[in-house]
mmCIF file of C-alpha atoms and ligand atoms in Angstrom:
data_model
loop_
_atom_site.group_PDB
_atom_site.id
_atom_site.type_symbol
_atom_site.label_atom_id
_atom_site.label_comp_id
_atom_site.label_asym_id
_atom_site.label_seq_id
_atom_site.Cartn_x
_atom_site.Cartn_y
_atom_site.Cartn_z
ATOM 1 C CA MET A 290 77.619 70.753 -265.615
ATOM 2 C CA ARG A 291 78.300 74.563 -265.073
ATOM 3 C CA VAL A 292 81.066 75.980 -267.145
ATOM 4 C CA ALA A 293 82.492 79.526 -266.692
ATOM 5 C CA ILE A 294 83.951 80.842 -269.981
ATOM 6 C CA ILE A 295 86.368 83.776 -269.513
ATOM 7 C CA GLY A 296 86.815 85.978 -272.591
ATOM 8 C CA SER A 297 83.357 84.953 -273.872
ATOM 9 C CA THR A 298 83.190 87.665 -276.566
ATOM 10 C CA GLY A 299 86.501 86.572 -278.288
ATOM 11 C CA GLN A 300 86.469 84.470 -281.433
ATOM 12 C CA LEU A 301 87.093 81.214 -279.665
ATOM 13 C CA GLY A 302 84.984 82.378 -276.639
ATOM 14 C CA GLN A 303 81.919 82.897 -278.729
ATOM 15 C CA ASP A 304 82.146 79.402 -280.179
ATOM 16 C CA LEU A 305 82.653 77.869 -276.747
ATOM 17 C CA MET A 306 79.587 79.731 -275.535
ATOM 18 C CA TRP A 307 77.646 78.148 -278.393
ATOM 19 C CA VAL A 308 79.048 74.689 -277.875
ATOM 20 C CA PHE A 309 78.309 74.641 -274.111
ATOM 21 C CA GLY A 310 74.937 76.279 -274.565
ATOM 22 C CA GLU A 311 72.920 76.526 -271.442
ATOM 23 C CA GLU A 312 75.741 75.050 -269.384
ATOM 24 C CA ALA A 313 77.890 78.111 -270.142
ATOM 25 C CA ILE A 314 78.231 81.270 -268.068
ATOM 26 C CA GLY A 315 80.200 83.867 -270.014
ATOM 27 C CA PHE A 316 82.494 86.500 -268.630
ATOM 28 C CA THR A 317 83.539 89.358 -270.941
ATOM 29 C CA HIS A 318 86.706 91.323 -270.280
ATOM 30 C CA GLN A 319 84.580 94.095 -268.842
ATOM 31 C CA ASP A 320 82.939 91.566 -266.385
ATOM 32 C CA LEU A 321 86.175 90.095 -265.252
ATOM 33 C CA ASP A 322 89.814 90.927 -265.759
ATOM 34 C CA VAL A 323 92.136 87.930 -265.260
ATOM 35 C CA THR A 324 94.874 90.171 -263.893
ATOM 36 C CA ASP A 325 92.653 90.950 -260.890
ATOM 37 C CA GLY A 326 93.389 87.923 -258.710
ATOM 38 C CA VAL A 327 90.936 88.972 -256.010
ATOM 39 C CA GLY A 328 88.142 89.654 -258.470
ATOM 40 C CA VAL A 329 88.628 86.267 -260.290
ATOM 41 C CA ALA A 330 88.572 84.376 -256.919
ATOM 42 C CA SER A 331 85.459 86.178 -255.796
ATOM 43 C CA ALA A 332 83.630 85.531 -259.099
ATOM 44 C CA MET A 333 84.498 81.811 -258.918
ATOM 45 C CA HIS A 334 83.344 81.530 -255.278
ATOM 46 C CA SER A 335 80.024 83.067 -256.187
ATOM 47 C CA LEU A 336 79.473 80.896 -259.270
ATOM 48 C CA ARG A 337 80.967 77.581 -258.128
ATOM 49 C CA PRO A 338 81.445 76.154 -261.634
ATOM 50 C CA ASP A 339 82.558 72.677 -262.496
ATOM 51 C CA TRP A 340 85.060 73.855 -265.086
ATOM 52 C CA VAL A 341 86.568 77.269 -265.920
ATOM 53 C CA ILE A 342 87.616 77.805 -269.484
ATOM 54 C CA ASN A 343 90.081 80.716 -269.869
ATOM 55 C CA THR A 344 90.456 82.177 -273.405
ATOM 56 C CA ALA A 345 91.761 85.527 -272.148
ATOM 57 C CA ALA A 346 95.035 86.552 -273.716
ATOM 58 C CA PHE A 347 97.231 89.393 -274.807
ATOM 59 C CA HIS A 348 98.260 87.755 -278.147
ATOM 60 C CA ARG A 349 99.249 90.499 -280.529
ATOM 61 C CA VAL A 350 102.726 88.987 -281.028
ATOM 62 C CA ASP A 351 104.546 92.093 -282.083
ATOM 63 C CA ASP A 352 102.986 94.269 -279.277
ATOM 64 C CA CYS A 353 104.075 91.659 -276.681
ATOM 65 C CA GLU A 354 107.723 92.505 -277.525
ATOM 66 C CA ILE A 355 107.035 96.164 -276.649
ATOM 67 C CA ASN A 356 104.964 95.409 -273.514
ATOM 68 C CA PRO A 357 106.219 92.232 -271.911
ATOM 69 C CA THR A 358 104.783 93.395 -268.573
ATOM 70 C CA LEU A 359 101.227 93.211 -269.969
ATOM 71 C CA ALA A 360 101.986 89.927 -271.753
ATOM 72 C CA PHE A 361 103.117 88.264 -268.552
ATOM 73 C CA ALA A 362 100.269 89.876 -266.517
ATOM 74 C CA VAL A 363 97.533 88.438 -268.742
ATOM 75 C CA ASN A 364 99.099 85.297 -270.241
ATOM 76 C CA ALA A 365 101.053 84.038 -267.213
ATOM 77 C CA LEU A 366 99.897 85.576 -263.995
ATOM 78 C CA GLY A 367 96.280 86.060 -265.192
ATOM 79 C CA ALA A 368 96.253 82.326 -266.195
ATOM 80 C CA PHE A 369 97.606 81.505 -262.706
ATOM 81 C CA ASN A 370 94.819 83.532 -261.023
ATOM 82 C CA VAL A 371 92.167 81.658 -262.995
ATOM 83 C CA SER A 372 93.736 78.223 -262.413
ATOM 84 C CA ARG A 373 94.113 78.903 -258.617
ATOM 85 C CA ALA A 374 90.624 80.315 -258.274
ATOM 86 C CA ALA A 375 89.176 77.231 -260.093
ATOM 87 C CA SER A 376 91.153 74.898 -257.867
ATOM 88 C CA SER A 377 89.844 76.641 -254.747
ATOM 89 C CA VAL A 378 86.288 75.744 -255.676
ATOM 90 C CA GLY A 379 87.198 72.205 -256.840
ATOM 91 C CA ALA A 380 86.762 73.133 -260.557
ATOM 92 C CA GLY A 381 88.907 72.005 -263.428
ATOM 93 C CA VAL A 382 90.608 74.608 -265.692
ATOM 94 C CA VAL A 383 91.214 74.836 -269.377
ATOM 95 C CA PHE A 384 93.945 77.162 -270.626
ATOM 96 C CA PHE A 385 94.660 77.839 -274.279
ATOM 97 C CA SER A 386 98.285 78.019 -275.320
ATOM 98 C CA THR A 387 100.000 78.255 -278.718
ATOM 99 C CA ASP A 388 102.288 76.676 -281.214
ATOM 100 C CA TYR A 389 104.584 79.731 -280.556
ATOM 101 C CA VAL A 390 105.911 77.909 -277.455
ATOM 102 C CA PHE A 391 107.970 76.054 -280.010
ATOM 103 C CA GLY A 392 110.427 77.066 -282.776
ATOM 104 C CA GLY A 393 113.630 78.058 -280.954
ATOM 105 C CA GLN A 394 115.330 74.785 -280.708
ATOM 106 C CA ASP A 395 115.435 73.467 -284.231
ATOM 107 C CA ARG A 396 115.319 75.884 -287.184
ATOM 108 C CA GLU A 397 115.506 72.863 -289.658
ATOM 109 C CA ARG A 398 112.498 71.161 -288.039
ATOM 110 C CA ASP A 399 110.096 69.584 -290.598
ATOM 111 C CA HIS A 400 107.846 67.295 -288.550
ATOM 112 C CA PRO A 401 105.054 68.308 -286.249
ATOM 113 C CA TYR A 402 105.479 68.998 -282.514
ATOM 114 C CA GLU A 403 103.873 66.419 -280.163
ATOM 115 C CA GLU A 404 102.713 67.214 -276.659
ATOM 116 C CA GLY A 405 105.861 65.747 -275.101
ATOM 117 C CA ASP A 406 108.207 67.997 -277.112
ATOM 118 C CA TYR A 407 110.126 70.505 -275.086
ATOM 119 C CA PRO A 408 108.918 74.165 -275.475
ATOM 120 C CA GLN A 409 111.512 76.682 -276.492
ATOM 121 C CA PRO A 410 109.865 79.887 -277.565
ATOM 122 C CA LEU A 411 111.276 82.552 -279.868
ATOM 123 C CA ASN A 412 109.350 85.528 -278.816
ATOM 124 C CA VAL A 413 107.879 87.233 -275.672
ATOM 125 C CA TYR A 414 104.362 86.034 -276.462
ATOM 126 C CA GLY A 415 105.581 82.375 -276.585
ATOM 127 C CA VAL A 416 107.584 82.770 -273.361
ATOM 128 C CA SER A 417 104.604 84.271 -271.597
ATOM 129 C CA LYS A 418 102.315 81.413 -272.782
ATOM 130 C CA ALA A 419 104.872 78.788 -271.748
ATOM 131 C CA ALA A 420 105.076 80.426 -268.320
ATOM 132 C CA GLY A 421 101.268 80.411 -268.161
ATOM 133 C CA GLU A 422 101.180 76.722 -268.952
ATOM 134 C CA GLN A 423 103.511 75.895 -266.077
ATOM 135 C CA LEU A 424 101.603 78.141 -263.609
ATOM 136 C CA VAL A 425 98.231 76.723 -264.665
ATOM 137 C CA MET A 426 99.495 73.078 -264.168
ATOM 138 C CA GLN A 427 101.110 73.957 -260.868
ATOM 139 C CA ALA A 428 98.073 75.659 -259.387
ATOM 140 C CA ASN A 429 95.425 73.070 -260.269
ATOM 141 C CA ALA A 430 95.726 69.281 -260.527
ATOM 142 C CA ARG A 431 92.590 69.285 -262.724
ATOM 143 C CA HIS A 432 94.093 71.159 -265.652
ATOM 144 C CA VAL A 433 93.836 70.913 -269.383
ATOM 145 C CA VAL A 434 96.365 72.929 -271.443
ATOM 146 C CA VAL A 435 95.281 73.137 -275.054
ATOM 147 C CA ARG A 436 97.880 74.275 -277.590
ATOM 148 C CA SER A 437 96.402 75.453 -280.815
ATOM 149 C CA ALA A 438 97.486 77.682 -283.765
ATOM 150 C CA GLY A 439 96.402 80.215 -286.459
ATOM 151 C CA LEU A 440 92.866 80.625 -285.050
ATOM 152 C CA TYR A 441 89.983 81.882 -287.256
ATOM 153 C CA GLY A 442 86.270 81.872 -286.498
ATOM 154 C CA THR A 443 82.880 82.982 -287.908
ATOM 155 C CA SER A 444 82.168 85.374 -284.978
ATOM 156 C CA THR A 445 83.261 88.864 -285.192
ATOM 157 C CA SER A 446 86.162 89.360 -282.843
ATOM 158 C CA ARG A 447 87.394 92.656 -281.546
ATOM 159 C CA LYS A 448 90.491 91.920 -283.658
ATOM 160 C CA GLY A 449 88.171 92.926 -286.490
ATOM 161 C CA TRP A 450 89.245 90.308 -289.115
ATOM 162 C CA THR A 451 90.510 86.839 -289.566
ATOM 163 C CA PHE A 452 93.351 85.822 -291.859
ATOM 164 C CA PRO A 453 90.975 84.509 -294.583
ATOM 165 C CA GLU A 454 88.925 87.778 -294.333
ATOM 166 C CA LEU A 455 92.053 89.857 -294.505
ATOM 167 C CA MET A 456 93.248 88.041 -297.630
ATOM 168 C CA LEU A 457 89.873 88.383 -299.355
ATOM 169 C CA ASN A 458 89.642 92.128 -298.492
ATOM 170 C CA LYS A 459 93.176 92.747 -299.725
ATOM 171 C CA ALA A 460 92.429 90.853 -302.978
ATOM 172 C CA ARG A 461 89.320 93.067 -303.491
ATOM 173 C CA THR A 462 91.013 96.342 -302.749
ATOM 174 C CA ASP A 463 94.620 95.844 -303.981
ATOM 175 C CA GLY A 464 94.342 92.976 -306.446
ATOM 176 C CA LEU A 465 97.581 91.605 -305.044
ATOM 177 C CA VAL A 466 98.593 89.907 -301.809
ATOM 178 C CA ARG A 467 102.050 89.259 -300.490
ATOM 179 C CA VAL A 468 102.316 86.288 -298.125
ATOM 180 C CA VAL A 469 105.139 84.496 -296.411
ATOM 181 C CA THR A 470 106.207 81.056 -297.554
ATOM 182 C CA ASP A 471 108.670 80.303 -294.862
ATOM 183 C CA GLN A 472 106.370 79.972 -291.776
ATOM 184 C CA VAL A 473 104.579 76.589 -291.638
ATOM 185 C CA LEU A 474 101.665 75.999 -289.112
ATOM 186 C CA SER A 475 98.467 74.128 -288.631
ATOM 187 C CA PRO A 476 95.651 76.730 -288.933
ATOM 188 C CA THR A 477 92.553 75.927 -286.892
ATOM 189 C CA PHE A 478 88.834 76.800 -287.150
ATOM 190 C CA THR A 479 87.609 77.846 -283.719
ATOM 191 C CA ALA A 480 84.269 75.985 -284.195
ATOM 192 C CA ASP A 481 86.273 72.674 -284.427
ATOM 193 C CA LEU A 482 88.507 73.670 -281.463
ATOM 194 C CA ALA A 483 85.495 74.567 -279.282
ATOM 195 C CA GLN A 484 83.821 71.189 -280.041
ATOM 196 C CA LYS A 485 86.922 69.124 -279.175
ATOM 197 C CA THR A 486 87.529 71.288 -276.050
ATOM 198 C CA ARG A 487 84.016 70.213 -274.915
ATOM 199 C CA GLU A 488 84.971 66.585 -275.530
ATOM 200 C CA LEU A 489 88.150 66.929 -273.407
ATOM 201 C CA VAL A 490 86.049 68.415 -270.586
ATOM 202 C CA GLU A 491 83.443 65.634 -270.866
ATOM 203 C CA ARG A 492 86.235 63.035 -270.608
ATOM 204 C CA ASP A 493 87.545 64.779 -267.530
ATOM 205 C CA ALA A 494 90.944 64.849 -269.288
ATOM 206 C CA THR A 495 94.186 66.091 -267.610
ATOM 207 C CA GLY A 496 97.387 67.419 -269.084
ATOM 208 C CA VAL A 497 98.608 69.052 -272.293
ATOM 209 C CA PHE A 498 96.837 68.484 -275.614
ATOM 210 C CA HIS A 499 97.519 69.643 -279.107
ATOM 211 C CA LEU A 500 94.324 70.530 -280.851
ATOM 212 C CA THR A 501 94.672 71.874 -284.396
ATOM 213 C CA ASN A 502 93.061 71.058 -287.676
ATOM 214 C CA ALA A 503 95.059 68.198 -289.203
ATOM 215 C CA GLY A 504 97.973 68.766 -291.634
ATOM 216 C CA GLU A 505 100.172 71.786 -292.163
ATOM 217 C CA CYS A 506 100.671 74.652 -294.610
ATOM 218 C CA SER A 507 102.592 77.856 -295.025
ATOM 219 C CA TRP A 508 100.749 81.153 -294.682
ATOM 220 C CA PHE A 509 101.176 81.360 -298.471
ATOM 221 C CA GLU A 510 99.493 77.989 -298.951
ATOM 222 C CA PHE A 511 96.791 78.961 -296.507
ATOM 223 C CA ALA A 512 96.064 82.111 -298.553
ATOM 224 C CA GLN A 513 96.114 80.058 -301.712
ATOM 225 C CA GLY A 514 93.497 77.725 -300.123
ATOM 226 C CA VAL A 515 91.259 80.700 -299.318
ATOM 227 C CA PHE A 516 91.287 82.015 -302.879
ATOM 228 C CA ASP A 517 90.793 78.522 -304.397
ATOM 229 C CA LEU A 518 87.892 77.652 -302.112
ATOM 230 C CA ALA A 519 86.304 81.223 -302.475
ATOM 231 C CA GLY A 520 86.762 81.141 -306.214
ATOM 232 C CA VAL A 521 88.676 84.382 -306.251
ATOM 233 C CA GLU A 522 91.466 85.026 -308.820
ATOM 234 C CA VAL A 523 94.294 87.156 -307.441
ATOM 235 C CA GLU A 524 98.018 87.574 -307.790
ATOM 236 C CA ILE A 525 99.795 86.060 -304.699
ATOM 237 C CA GLU A 526 103.384 87.095 -304.321
ATOM 238 C CA PRO A 527 105.452 84.740 -302.204
ATOM 239 C CA ILE A 528 107.791 86.564 -299.763
ATOM 240 C CA GLU A 529 110.106 85.593 -297.001
ATOM 241 C CA THR A 530 109.756 86.441 -293.319
ATOM 242 C CA GLY A 531 112.593 88.997 -293.471
ATOM 243 C CA GLU A 532 110.686 91.094 -296.004
ATOM 244 C CA ALA A 533 107.597 91.286 -293.780
ATOM 245 C CA GLN A 534 109.519 93.441 -291.242
ATOM 246 C CA ARG A 535 107.835 92.210 -288.051
ATOM 247 C CA ARG A 536 109.177 93.053 -284.679
ATOM 248 C CA ALA A 537 108.851 89.530 -283.132
ATOM 249 C CA HIS A 538 110.696 86.529 -284.312
ATOM 250 C CA ARG A 539 108.380 83.723 -285.465
ATOM 251 C CA PRO A 540 108.962 80.003 -285.862
ATOM 252 C CA SER A 541 109.650 78.902 -289.390
ATOM 253 C CA TYR A 542 107.935 75.667 -288.539
ATOM 254 C CA SER A 543 105.413 75.119 -285.797
ATOM 255 C CA ALA A 544 102.904 72.542 -287.041
ATOM 256 C CA LEU A 545 101.335 70.556 -284.177
ATOM 257 C CA THR A 546 100.044 67.022 -283.998
ATOM 258 C CA THR A 547 98.498 65.098 -281.114
ATOM 259 C CA VAL A 548 99.322 61.722 -279.649
ATOM 260 C CA ARG A 549 97.359 62.452 -276.456
ATOM 261 C CA ALA A 550 93.862 63.135 -277.734
ATOM 262 C CA GLU A 551 93.432 59.507 -278.719
ATOM 263 C CA GLU A 552 94.427 58.402 -275.207
ATOM 264 C CA VAL A 553 91.243 59.995 -273.915
ATOM 265 C CA ARG A 554 89.150 58.939 -276.888
ATOM 266 C CA VAL A 555 88.977 62.261 -278.664
ATOM 267 C CA SER A 556 89.172 61.870 -282.361
ATOM 268 C CA PRO A 557 91.511 64.141 -284.476
ATOM 269 C CA LEU A 558 90.168 67.359 -285.989
ATOM 270 C CA ARG A 559 89.400 67.355 -289.748
ATOM 271 C CA SER A 560 92.028 68.670 -292.206
ATOM 272 C CA TRP A 561 92.770 72.386 -292.233
ATOM 273 C CA LYS A 562 91.487 72.586 -295.835
ATOM 274 C CA GLU A 563 88.137 70.914 -295.079
ATOM 275 C CA ALA A 564 87.727 73.220 -292.053
ATOM 276 C CA LEU A 565 88.609 76.289 -294.133
ATOM 277 C CA GLY A 566 85.927 75.280 -296.702
ATOM 278 C CA ALA A 567 83.403 74.943 -293.838
ATOM 279 C CA TYR A 568 84.332 78.359 -292.497
ATOM 280 C CA LEU A 569 84.027 80.069 -295.889
ATOM 281 C CA GLN A 570 80.605 78.379 -296.452
ATOM 282 C CA ALA A 571 79.469 79.536 -292.988
ATOM 283 C CA LYS A 572 80.511 83.067 -293.810
ATOM 284 C CA GLY A 573 78.849 82.954 -297.235
ATOM 285 C CA LEU A 574 82.189 83.316 -298.955
ATOM 286 C CA GLY A 575 82.718 79.833 -300.305
HETATM 287 N N1 LIG B 870 94.437 83.781 -282.344
HETATM 288 C C1 LIG B 870 95.259 82.835 -282.574
HETATM 289 O O1 LIG B 870 95.638 82.684 -283.723
HETATM 290 C C2 LIG B 870 95.726 81.909 -281.488
HETATM 291 C C3 LIG B 870 96.656 80.869 -281.773
HETATM 292 C C4 LIG B 870 96.942 80.020 -280.798
HETATM 293 C C5 LIG B 870 96.428 80.199 -279.529
HETATM 294 N N2 LIG B 870 95.642 81.206 -279.246
HETATM 295 C C6 LIG B 870 95.110 81.303 -277.895
HETATM 296 O O2 LIG B 870 93.684 81.000 -277.929
HETATM 297 C C7 LIG B 870 92.983 81.859 -277.008
HETATM 298 C C8 LIG B 870 91.796 82.467 -277.705
HETATM 299 O O3 LIG B 870 92.292 83.290 -278.726
HETATM 300 P P1 LIG B 870 91.219 84.199 -279.618
HETATM 301 O O4 LIG B 870 91.857 84.296 -280.967
HETATM 302 O O5 LIG B 870 89.852 83.712 -279.456
HETATM 303 O O6 LIG B 870 91.482 85.567 -278.903
HETATM 304 P P2 LIG B 870 90.422 86.857 -278.931
HETATM 305 O O7 LIG B 870 89.441 86.758 -280.014
HETATM 306 O O8 LIG B 870 91.306 88.093 -278.781
HETATM 307 O O9 LIG B 870 89.669 86.650 -277.493
HETATM 308 C C9 LIG B 870 90.237 86.840 -276.292
HETATM 309 C C10 LIG B 870 89.247 87.334 -275.344
HETATM 310 O O10 LIG B 870 89.830 87.579 -273.987
HETATM 311 C C11 LIG B 870 89.498 88.812 -273.560
HETATM 312 N N3 LIG B 870 90.539 89.357 -272.743
HETATM 313 C C12 LIG B 870 91.695 89.982 -273.126
HETATM 314 N N4 LIG B 870 92.404 90.307 -272.022
HETATM 315 C C13 LIG B 870 91.678 89.985 -271.004
HETATM 316 C C14 LIG B 870 91.888 90.007 -269.598
HETATM 317 N N5 LIG B 870 92.989 90.734 -269.087
HETATM 318 N N6 LIG B 870 90.920 89.546 -268.727
HETATM 319 C C15 LIG B 870 89.857 89.009 -269.262
HETATM 320 N N7 LIG B 870 89.547 88.935 -270.549
HETATM 321 C C16 LIG B 870 90.494 89.378 -271.396
HETATM 322 C C17 LIG B 870 89.237 89.682 -274.837
HETATM 323 O O11 LIG B 870 88.445 90.753 -274.542
HETATM 324 P P3 LIG B 870 88.694 92.202 -275.269
HETATM 325 O O12 LIG B 870 88.824 91.873 -276.726
HETATM 326 O O13 LIG B 870 87.462 93.023 -274.950
HETATM 327 O O14 LIG B 870 89.955 92.760 -274.659
HETATM 328 C C18 LIG B 870 88.586 88.615 -275.749
HETATM 329 O O15 LIG B 870 87.238 88.550 -275.444
HETATM 330 C C19 LIG B 870 94.010 82.775 -276.376
HETATM 331 O O16 LIG B 870 94.479 82.269 -275.150
HETATM 332 C C20 LIG B 870 95.149 82.746 -277.435
HETATM 333 O O17 LIG B 870 96.408 83.015 -276.742
HETATM 334 C C21 LIG B 870 95.232 82.091 -280.242
#
């Protein structure tokens, strides 16, 4: 099997490169820009992969509000370019989407979203990803859309930090962290996500799949988990979203669960706390 991985130096991209090993051919942003439809088609025609895994995204949620043109160019049209190019060489495509496609319909929601739930995003990033999902599915019958959330990985991403690293750094420098209690999600370790993505590809799966570490927590509880597992004592101040003064609206509840993974014999991911412990150990922080 030959697998093209687009965005191969990102935090998920690097774990996918590791999980697919010698089967993987990586494309960095410099090698290939998904907004260049001709370039993407030409690269796929030269390579003739069996699968194309697209991790490329413009996902700085607040910046997407300021630059919706770029958000749609990368997350929607870019995703379409990749899906169509894969289809034209008979390859399957994997597209990563987000829990932020949800949140708009039910502010009182308190149970996880399943694959069949209707997306209704609250912000430009979510809308661009929901559009990307539709375009990917329309352009290639062999599609896998993976919705995940709150990603953190051991590789160094250009983002520079993961949420657990940010918390530990702040604790060290400020001795105090302020974290929101009113946004609940299912944070996910990219090593686990990459492994399960490989399983979906091996099963020749088709459709939408939710792949997150099991369970849910608020960002406050996530931070608390980091400090507990890392053995760091720090004052954590609970705050509400309004106090954080962010440009984009964010869902107050966007935990995901899967009913579809089991249908293709892919077992659920371990709990978010177990995965966080494994991440901290791998980074030498736990
Ligand atoms: N991060 C999260 O919490 C989260 C949550 C849910 C879903 N997701 C989705 O999961 C996927 C992977 O996220 P991640 O956290 O691994 O992101 P990441 O670390 O930022 O990696 C994204 C990769 O894509 C590259 N890229 C950006 N724009 C590109 C373009 N126009 N053409 C080609 N490559 C481009 C980036 O390169 P440069 O850095 O060099 O630009 C980077 O290597 C994304 O689709 C994201 O939307 C992420």
